[in-house]
CSV table of C-alpha atoms in Angstrom, one decimal:
chain,number,residue,atom,x,y,z
A,1,UNK,CA,45.7,46.7,7.3
A,2,UNK,CA,47.5,49.9,6.4
A,3,UNK,CA,49.6,49.9,3.2
A,4,UNK,CA,52.2,52.5,2.1
A,5,UNK,CA,52.5,52.9,-1.7
A,6,UNK,CA,55.1,54.5,-3.9
A,7,UNK,CA,56.0,54.4,-7.6
A,8,UNK,CA,57.8,56.4,-10.2
A,9,UNK,CA,56.3,57.3,-13.6
A,10,UNK,CA,57.0,53.8,-14.9
A,11,UNK,CA,55.0,52.2,-12.2
A,12,UNK,CA,52.2,54.8,-11.9
A,13,UNK,CA,49.6,52.9,-14.0
A,14,UNK,CA,50.1,49.6,-12.2
A,15,UNK,CA,50.0,51.4,-8.8
A,16,UNK,CA,46.6,52.8,-9.8
A,17,UNK,CA,45.5,49.2,-10.4
A,18,UNK,CA,46.9,48.1,-7.1
A,19,UNK,CA,45.0,51.0,-5.4
A,20,UNK,CA,41.7,49.7,-6.8
A,21,UNK,CA,42.5,46.2,-5.5
A,22,UNK,CA,43.4,47.5,-2.0
A,23,UNK,CA,40.1,49.4,-1.9
A,24,UNK,CA,38.2,46.3,-3.0
A,25,UNK,CA,39.9,44.3,-0.2
A,26,UNK,CA,39.1,47.0,2.4
A,27,UNK,CA,42.7,48.0,3.2
A,28,UNK,CA,43.7,51.5,4.1
A,29,UNK,CA,46.5,53.0,2.1
A,30,UNK,CA,48.5,56.1,1.5
A,31,UNK,CA,50.0,56.9,-1.9
A,32,UNK,CA,53.4,58.6,-1.3
A,33,UNK,CA,53.7,59.4,-5.1
A,34,UNK,CA,54.3,59.9,-7.8
A,35,UNK,CA,51.0,61.1,-9.1
A,36,UNK,CA,51.4,61.0,-12.9
A,37,UNK,CA,53.4,59.5,-15.8
A,38,UNK,CA,55.6,62.6,-15.9
A,39,UNK,CA,59.3,61.5,-15.5
A,40,UNK,CA,60.5,61.5,-11.9
A,41,UNK,CA,63.0,59.8,-9.6
A,42,UNK,CA,62.1,56.5,-8.0
A,43,UNK,CA,64.3,57.0,-4.9
A,44,UNK,CA,62.1,59.8,-3.7
A,45,UNK,CA,59.0,57.7,-3.6
A,46,UNK,CA,60.6,54.4,-2.5
A,47,UNK,CA,62.2,56.1,0.4
A,48,UNK,CA,59.0,57.9,1.4
A,49,UNK,CA,56.9,54.7,1.5
A,50,UNK,CA,59.7,52.8,3.3
A,51,UNK,CA,60.0,55.5,6.0
A,52,UNK,CA,56.2,55.2,6.6
A,53,UNK,CA,56.6,51.4,7.1
A,54,UNK,CA,59.7,51.7,9.2
A,55,UNK,CA,58.0,54.2,11.5
A,56,UNK,CA,55.3,51.6,12.2
A,57,UNK,CA,52.5,53.9,10.9
A,58,UNK,CA,51.9,51.4,8.0
A,59,UNK,CA,52.0,47.6,8.2
A,60,UNK,CA,53.4,47.0,4.8
A,61,UNK,CA,54.6,48.8,1.7
A,62,UNK,CA,54.3,48.2,-2.0
A,63,UNK,CA,56.6,50.0,-4.4
A,64,UNK,CA,56.6,49.9,-8.2
A,65,UNK,CA,59.0,51.1,-10.9
A,66,UNK,CA,59.6,49.8,-14.4
A,67,UNK,CA,61.9,47.0,-13.3
A,68,UNK,CA,61.2,47.0,-9.5
A,69,UNK,CA,64.9,46.9,-8.9
A,70,UNK,CA,65.8,50.6,-8.4
A,71,UNK,CA,62.8,51.3,-6.1
A,72,UNK,CA,63.5,48.2,-4.0
A,73,UNK,CA,67.1,49.3,-3.5
A,74,UNK,CA,65.9,52.7,-2.4
A,75,UNK,CA,63.4,51.2,0.1
A,76,UNK,CA,66.1,48.8,1.5
A,77,UNK,CA,68.3,51.8,2.4
A,78,UNK,CA,65.8,52.6,5.2
A,79,UNK,CA,66.6,50.9,8.5
A,80,UNK,CA,64.1,48.3,9.4
A,81,UNK,CA,62.9,47.6,5.8
A,82,UNK,CA,63.1,44.2,4.2
A,83,UNK,CA,61.8,45.0,0.7
A,84,UNK,CA,61.7,42.1,-1.7
A,85,UNK,CA,61.6,42.5,-5.5
A,86,UNK,CA,59.3,39.7,-6.6
A,87,UNK,CA,58.3,38.5,-10.1
A,88,UNK,CA,55.6,36.0,-9.2
A,89,UNK,CA,53.2,35.0,-6.5
A,90,UNK,CA,55.4,32.2,-5.1
A,91,UNK,CA,58.2,34.6,-4.5
A,92,UNK,CA,55.7,37.0,-2.8
A,93,UNK,CA,54.6,34.1,-0.6
A,94,UNK,CA,58.0,32.9,0.3
A,95,UNK,CA,59.5,36.3,1.1
A,96,UNK,CA,56.7,36.7,3.7
A,97,UNK,CA,57.1,33.2,5.0
A,98,UNK,CA,60.9,33.1,5.3
A,99,UNK,CA,62.1,36.7,5.2
A,100,UNK,CA,59.3,38.5,7.0
A,101,UNK,CA,59.5,41.1,4.2
A,102,UNK,CA,57.6,44.2,5.0
A,103,UNK,CA,57.6,45.7,1.5
A,104,UNK,CA,57.0,44.3,-1.9
A,105,UNK,CA,58.6,45.7,-5.0
A,106,UNK,CA,57.1,45.0,-8.5
A,107,UNK,CA,58.5,45.7,-11.9
A,108,UNK,CA,55.6,47.2,-14.0
A,109,UNK,CA,57.6,46.7,-17.2
A,110,UNK,CA,57.5,42.9,-16.7
A,111,UNK,CA,54.5,42.3,-14.5
A,112,UNK,CA,50.9,42.6,-15.8
A,113,UNK,CA,47.9,43.7,-13.8
A,114,UNK,CA,46.5,40.2,-13.0
A,115,UNK,CA,49.8,38.8,-11.8
A,116,UNK,CA,50.6,42.0,-9.8
A,117,UNK,CA,47.2,41.8,-8.1
A,118,UNK,CA,47.7,38.1,-7.2
A,119,UNK,CA,51.2,38.9,-5.9
A,120,UNK,CA,49.8,41.7,-3.6
A,121,UNK,CA,47.0,39.4,-2.4
A,122,UNK,CA,49.4,36.6,-1.5
A,123,UNK,CA,52.0,39.0,0.0
A,124,UNK,CA,49.4,40.6,2.3
A,125,UNK,CA,47.7,37.3,3.4
A,126,UNK,CA,50.9,35.3,4.1
A,127,UNK,CA,52.2,35.1,7.6
A,128,UNK,CA,55.9,34.9,8.7
A,129,UNK,CA,56.7,31.3,9.7
A,130,UNK,CA,59.2,32.3,12.4
A,131,UNK,CA,61.2,29.3,13.8
A,132,UNK,CA,64.5,28.9,12.1
A,133,UNK,CA,63.6,31.8,9.8
A,134,UNK,CA,63.4,34.2,12.8
A,135,UNK,CA,67.0,33.7,13.6
A,136,UNK,CA,67.9,34.5,10.0
A,137,UNK,CA,65.8,37.7,10.0
A,138,UNK,CA,67.4,38.8,13.2
A,139,UNK,CA,70.8,38.4,11.4
A,140,UNK,CA,69.5,40.4,8.5
A,141,UNK,CA,68.4,43.2,10.9
A,142,UNK,CA,71.8,43.2,12.6
A,143,UNK,CA,73.5,44.0,9.3
A,144,UNK,CA,71.9,47.5,9.4
A,145,UNK,CA,73.8,50.3,11.1
């Protein structure tokens, strides 16, 4: 599986933890930035990771900022992206099952390493259920220009 990653300075440390997890699990990844804790702008990195997923080059994306909110908004501006800001592993599971989310957003200011790792594992291992949910995802996709 190929994963696109992005964070701002507030999510940098947690992104480094997630990179170690992805390596342990044997997933390929690309880090679209940022690369330090120096202040930067989350839209730049949320958009870059989202474009990589939307292009089909990457299967999923994981984006992280202090709250997870801003970077999820940035990612969701890209056509074809369904980025879910999740705060626990059940949300990560359900957004895959019901929304076919292709990106996960995490708030590093609220989510510790262990929970974030569990969320990533669940998100990447949960399949979309389809069925009645497929109709709803089609409607979500139709909202985009």
